[in-house]
Amino acid sequence: MRLVPIAVPALLIAAACAQPASPPPVPDPQVLMEADRAFAAAVAEGGTEAWVSWFADDGAQITPGAGEIRGHEAIRENMAGLDDPNYSLRWEPLRADIAASGDLGWTTGSYVSEGIGADGQAKRGQGRYVSIWRKQADGTWKVVMDLGNPTSS
Amino acid sequence: MRLVPIAVPALLIAAACAQPASPPPVPDPQVLMEADRAFAAAVAEGGTEAWVSWFADDGAQITPGAGEIRGHEAIRENMAGLDDPNYSLRWEPLRADIAASGDLGWTTGSYVSEGIGADGQAKRGQGRYVSIWRKQADGTWKVVMDLGNPTSS
């Protein structure tokens, strides 16, 4: 069989092939800082349902005294206080970290809670928290784990 | 210029080139279960220094009442109690999650602490914790964030 001369030089193709694809962009942890701030703004506006909606379906939180609370229904029950007009929970992320694959990351920051205690007196708490985030199939980021600790109460 | 017939068919090279490289192996979260168990075993044996050695250089923990404690020196001071022969901290991971890139993940589980209180009585605590892990340049996994909450005290 006679070889047909080929207009596209095969060696150039092979050389192009040997070059690695350009590396994927490094994910920016800033995306999680923004997600966490949007989460806080949503809860300030929408209370318990907003809180729940920012969790993945199998998301969980660890609450002092209650252990791990997992899934939307359990989280909704645990965070019913967010609908109390006398109670507020505000937070601000301080830093974030994200995996090279851009599918998992975490934020940490400080929170302040304000409400009315059982004695009728104003009650203020503050502390530090960690939220772990997973990118969902639809491209949104949802919380898969959330917990914090008071620095005073 | 005359084209030189080429023995290796260019179209075959191009076809081979178009096939994506085989996907990278999916990281197994089990590696973090094992790391967390090894961490617990090391601390049971080696106390405070073992605890510190499992943290990344910029690793941090959030401790009730104390806020965020970051870096080996601060963590060593905070966890000096692990060298108290009357005190023990044991834990067991319950599940783990890892990024597709295999560089970041987390474990969660339950812990039990036992010691002697200021009143001389035996004191037992238990709770749930989260440890966030980052693979280091040398391939080892180190803790970058650790915190937990008591379920009873």
Coordinates of C-alpha atoms in Angstrom, one line a residue:
Chain A
M1 CA 0.0 0.0 0.0
R2 CA 1.3 3.4 -0.9
L3 CA 1.3 6.1 1.8
V4 CA -0.6 9.2 0.9
P5 CA 1.3 12.4 1.6
I6 CA -0.6 14.2 4.4
A7 CA -0.9 18.0 4.4
V8 CA -1.0 18.3 8.2
P9 CA 2.4 17.4 9.6
A10 CA 2.0 14.5 11.9
L11 CA 4.9 15.5 14.1
L12 CA 3.3 18.8 14.8
I13 CA 0.1 17.0 15.9
A14 CA 2.1 14.7 18.1
A15 CA 4.0 17.7 19.6
A16 CA 0.7 19.5 20.3
C17 CA -0.6 16.4 21.8
A18 CA 2.3 16.0 24.2
Q19 CA 1.8 19.4 25.6
P20 CA -0.3 19.2 28.8
A21 CA -3.6 20.9 28.7
S22 CA -3.5 24.3 30.4
P23 CA -3.9 23.7 34.1
P24 CA -7.4 24.3 35.5
P25 CA -7.9 27.7 37.1
V26 CA -7.0 27.7 40.8
P27 CA -10.3 28.1 42.7
D28 CA -10.6 31.4 44.6
P29 CA -11.6 31.0 48.3
Q30 CA -13.2 34.4 48.0
V31 CA -16.2 32.6 46.4
L32 CA -16.8 31.0 49.9
M33 CA -16.4 34.3 51.7
E34 CA -19.2 35.7 49.4
A35 CA -21.3 32.6 49.9
D36 CA -21.0 32.9 53.7
R37 CA -21.9 36.6 53.6
A38 CA -24.9 35.8 51.4
F39 CA -25.9 33.1 53.8
A40 CA -25.8 35.6 56.7
A41 CA -27.8 38.2 54.8
A42 CA -30.4 35.6 53.8
V43 CA -30.9 34.5 57.4
A44 CA -31.1 38.1 58.7
E45 CA -34.0 38.5 56.3
G46 CA -35.6 35.0 56.1
G47 CA -35.0 33.4 59.5
T48 CA -35.3 29.6 60.0
E49 CA -36.4 28.7 56.4
A50 CA -33.5 30.7 55.0
W51 CA -31.1 29.0 57.3
V52 CA -32.4 25.5 56.3
S53 CA -32.2 26.4 52.6
W54 CA -28.5 27.1 52.7
F55 CA -27.8 23.5 53.9
A56 CA -27.3 20.5 51.6
D57 CA -29.9 17.8 51.9
D58 CA -27.6 15.8 54.1
G59 CA -26.1 18.8 55.8
A60 CA -25.6 18.8 59.5
Q61 CA -24.8 21.0 62.4
I62 CA -23.3 20.3 65.8
T63 CA -25.1 22.1 68.6
P64 CA -23.9 22.4 72.2
G65 CA -25.8 19.9 74.3
A66 CA -27.6 18.4 71.3
G67 CA -24.8 16.7 69.4
E68 CA -25.1 16.3 65.6
I69 CA -28.4 17.4 64.0
R70 CA -28.6 16.2 60.4
G71 CA -31.0 16.9 57.5
H72 CA -33.4 19.7 56.8
E73 CA -36.2 18.6 59.1
A74 CA -34.0 18.2 62.1
I75 CA -32.2 21.5 61.4
R76 CA -35.4 23.4 60.9
E77 CA -36.7 22.2 64.3
N78 CA -33.3 23.0 66.0
M79 CA -33.2 26.5 64.5
A80 CA -36.8 27.6 65.1
G81 CA -35.5 30.4 67.3
L82 CA -34.3 32.3 64.2
D83 CA -38.0 33.1 63.6
D84 CA -38.3 34.7 67.1
P85 CA -38.5 38.5 66.4
N86 CA -36.5 39.1 69.7
Y87 CA -33.7 36.9 68.5
S88 CA -31.0 37.6 66.0
L89 CA -27.9 35.7 64.8
R90 CA -25.4 37.6 62.8
W91 CA -22.0 36.4 61.6
E92 CA -19.1 37.5 59.4
P93 CA -16.5 35.2 57.8
L94 CA -12.8 36.0 58.6
R95 CA -11.2 33.6 56.2
A96 CA -11.9 30.7 53.8
D97 CA -10.1 27.8 52.3
I98 CA -11.0 25.8 49.1
A99 CA -9.9 22.5 47.6
A100 CA -7.9 22.6 44.3
S101 CA -10.9 20.8 42.7
G102 CA -13.2 23.6 43.7
D103 CA -15.9 21.3 45.1
L104 CA -15.2 21.5 48.9
G105 CA -14.1 24.3 51.2
W106 CA -14.7 25.9 54.5
T107 CA -15.1 29.3 56.2
T108 CA -14.5 30.5 59.7
G109 CA -15.6 33.7 61.4
S110 CA -17.2 35.3 64.3
Y111 CA -20.9 35.4 65.3
V112 CA -23.1 37.4 67.7
S113 CA -26.4 36.3 68.9
E114 CA -28.9 38.5 70.7
G115 CA -32.2 37.6 72.4
I116 CA -34.3 37.7 75.5
G117 CA -33.4 35.2 78.2
A118 CA -35.9 33.1 80.3
D119 CA -35.6 35.9 82.9
G120 CA -36.8 38.5 80.5
Q121 CA -33.4 40.1 80.4
A122 CA -31.5 40.9 77.2
K123 CA -29.0 38.1 76.4
R124 CA -26.0 38.4 74.2
G125 CA -23.7 35.6 73.0
Q126 CA -20.6 35.7 70.8
G127 CA -18.2 33.2 69.5
R128 CA -16.4 31.6 66.6
Y129 CA -17.8 29.2 64.0
V130 CA -16.8 27.0 61.1
S131 CA -19.0 26.2 58.1
I132 CA -17.9 23.5 55.6
W133 CA -19.2 23.9 52.1
R134 CA -19.8 21.5 49.2
K135 CA -20.6 22.6 45.6
Q136 CA -23.8 21.0 44.6
A137 CA -24.7 19.5 41.2
D138 CA -26.4 22.7 40.2
G139 CA -23.3 24.7 40.9
T140 CA -24.5 26.4 44.1
W141 CA -22.6 26.1 47.3
K142 CA -24.4 24.6 50.3
V143 CA -23.3 24.0 53.9
V144 CA -22.6 20.4 54.8
M145 CA -21.5 21.0 58.4
D146 CA -21.7 23.9 60.7
L147 CA -20.6 24.4 64.3
G148 CA -19.3 27.0 66.7
N149 CA -18.2 27.8 70.2
P150 CA -19.0 30.7 72.4
T151 CA -16.2 33.0 73.6
S152 CA -18.6 34.5 76.1
S153 CA -22.2 34.1 76.9
Chain B
M1 CA 8.4 21.9 -0.5
R2 CA 7.7 18.2 -1.0
L3 CA 5.8 16.4 1.7
V4 CA 7.6 13.4 3.0
P5 CA 5.3 10.4 3.4
I6 CA 5.1 9.6 7.1
A7 CA 4.9 6.0 8.3
V8 CA 2.8 6.7 11.4
P9 CA -0.7 7.7 10.2
A10 CA -1.4 11.2 11.4
L11 CA -5.1 10.6 11.8
L12 CA -4.5 7.8 14.3
I13 CA -2.3 10.1 16.3
A14 CA -5.0 12.8 16.3
A15 CA -7.6 10.2 17.3
A16 CA -5.5 9.0 20.2
C17 CA -4.9 12.7 21.1
A18 CA -8.6 13.4 21.2
Q19 CA -9.3 10.7 23.8
P20 CA -9.3 12.2 27.2
A21 CA -6.6 11.0 29.6
S22 CA -8.1 8.4 32.0
P23 CA -9.8 10.3 34.9
P24 CA -7.8 10.7 38.1
P25 CA -8.7 8.2 40.7
V26 CA -11.5 9.3 43.0
P27 CA -9.9 10.0 46.5
D28 CA -11.2 7.6 49.2
P29 CA -12.4 9.4 52.3
Q30 CA -11.3 6.3 54.2
V31 CA -7.8 7.8 54.1
L32 CA -9.1 10.5 56.5
M33 CA -10.8 8.0 58.8
E34 CA -7.4 6.3 59.1
A35 CA -5.6 9.6 59.6
D36 CA -8.0 10.6 62.4
R37 CA -7.7 7.2 64.1
A38 CA -3.9 7.5 63.9
F39 CA -4.1 11.0 65.3
A40 CA -6.2 9.7 68.3
A41 CA -3.8 6.8 68.9
A42 CA -0.8 9.2 68.8
V43 CA -2.3 11.5 71.3
A44 CA -3.3 8.7 73.7
E45 CA 0.4 7.8 73.7
G46 CA 2.2 11.1 73.3
G47 CA 0.0 13.8 74.9
T48 CA 0.4 17.4 74.1
E49 CA 3.4 17.1 71.7
A50 CA 1.6 14.5 69.7
W51 CA -1.5 16.7 69.5
V52 CA 0.6 19.6 68.2
S53 CA 2.5 17.5 65.7
W54 CA -0.7 16.5 63.9
F55 CA -1.6 20.2 63.2
A56 CA -0.4 22.1 60.1
D57 CA 1.9 25.0 60.9
D58 CA -0.9 27.4 60.5
G59 CA -3.5 25.0 61.9
A60 CA -6.0 26.2 64.4
Q61 CA -8.6 25.1 66.9
I62 CA -11.6 26.8 68.3
T63 CA -12.0 26.2 72.0
P64 CA -15.1 27.1 74.1
G65 CA -14.4 30.4 75.9
A66 CA -11.1 30.9 74.2
G67 CA -12.0 31.5 70.6
E68 CA -9.6 30.6 67.8
I69 CA -6.1 29.4 68.8
R70 CA -3.8 29.3 65.9
G71 CA -0.3 28.0 65.3
H72 CA 1.8 25.3 67.1
E73 CA 2.9 27.5 70.1
A74 CA -0.6 28.6 71.0
I75 CA -2.1 25.1 70.5
R76 CA 0.7 23.6 72.7
E77 CA -0.2 26.0 75.5
N78 CA -3.9 25.4 75.1
M79 CA -3.6 21.7 75.2
A80 CA -1.1 21.3 78.0
G81 CA -3.7 19.3 79.9
L82 CA -3.1 16.4 77.6
D83 CA 0.1 15.7 79.6
D84 CA -1.8 15.5 82.9
P85 CA -1.7 11.8 83.8
N86 CA -5.2 12.2 85.3
Y87 CA -6.6 13.5 82.0
S88 CA -7.5 11.7 78.9
L89 CA -9.1 12.7 75.6
R90 CA -10.2 9.9 73.3
W91 CA -12.2 10.1 70.0
E92 CA -13.4 8.1 67.2
P93 CA -14.3 9.4 63.7
L94 CA -17.8 8.5 62.4
R95 CA -17.6 9.7 58.9
A96 CA -15.3 11.6 56.5
D97 CA -15.5 13.6 53.3
I98 CA -12.8 14.5 50.8
A99 CA -12.4 16.8 47.9
A100 CA -12.1 15.4 44.3
S101 CA -8.6 16.8 44.2
G102 CA -7.7 14.8 47.3
D103 CA -6.0 17.8 49.0
L104 CA -8.8 18.8 51.5
G105 CA -11.3 16.9 53.6
W106 CA -12.9 16.6 57.0
T107 CA -13.8 14.1 59.6
T108 CA -16.5 14.2 62.3
G109 CA -17.0 11.9 65.3
S110 CA -17.5 11.6 69.0
Y111 CA -15.1 12.3 71.9
V112 CA -14.9 11.5 75.5
S113 CA -12.7 13.4 78.0
E114 CA -12.0 12.2 81.5
G115 CA -10.1 14.0 84.3
I116 CA -10.3 15.2 87.9
G117 CA -12.2 18.4 88.5
A118 CA -11.1 21.3 90.7
D119 CA -13.2 19.7 93.5
G120 CA -11.2 16.5 93.3
Q121 CA -14.0 14.6 91.8
A122 CA -13.8 12.6 88.6
K123 CA -15.1 14.6 85.7
R124 CA -16.3 13.2 82.4
G125 CA -17.2 15.1 79.2
Q126 CA -18.4 13.9 75.9
G127 CA -19.4 15.5 72.6
R128 CA -19.0 15.7 68.9
Y129 CA -16.2 17.2 66.9
V130 CA -15.1 18.2 63.4
S131 CA -11.5 18.1 62.2
I132 CA -10.6 19.7 58.8
W133 CA -7.5 18.1 57.1
R134 CA -5.2 19.4 54.4
K135 CA -2.6 17.3 52.6
Q136 CA 0.8 18.7 53.1
A137 CA 3.6 19.1 50.5
D138 CA 5.2 16.0 51.9
G139 CA 2.0 13.9 51.3
T140 CA 1.0 13.7 55.0
W141 CA -2.4 14.8 56.2
K142 CA -2.4 17.5 58.9
V143 CA -5.3 19.2 60.8
V144 CA -5.9 22.8 59.8
M145 CA -9.0 23.3 62.0
D146 CA -10.4 21.4 64.9
L147 CA -13.5 22.2 67.1
G148 CA -16.2 20.4 69.0
N149 CA -19.1 20.8 71.3
P150 CA -20.1 18.9 74.4
T151 CA -23.3 16.9 74.5
S152 CA -23.0 16.6 78.3
S153 CA -20.5 17.8 80.8

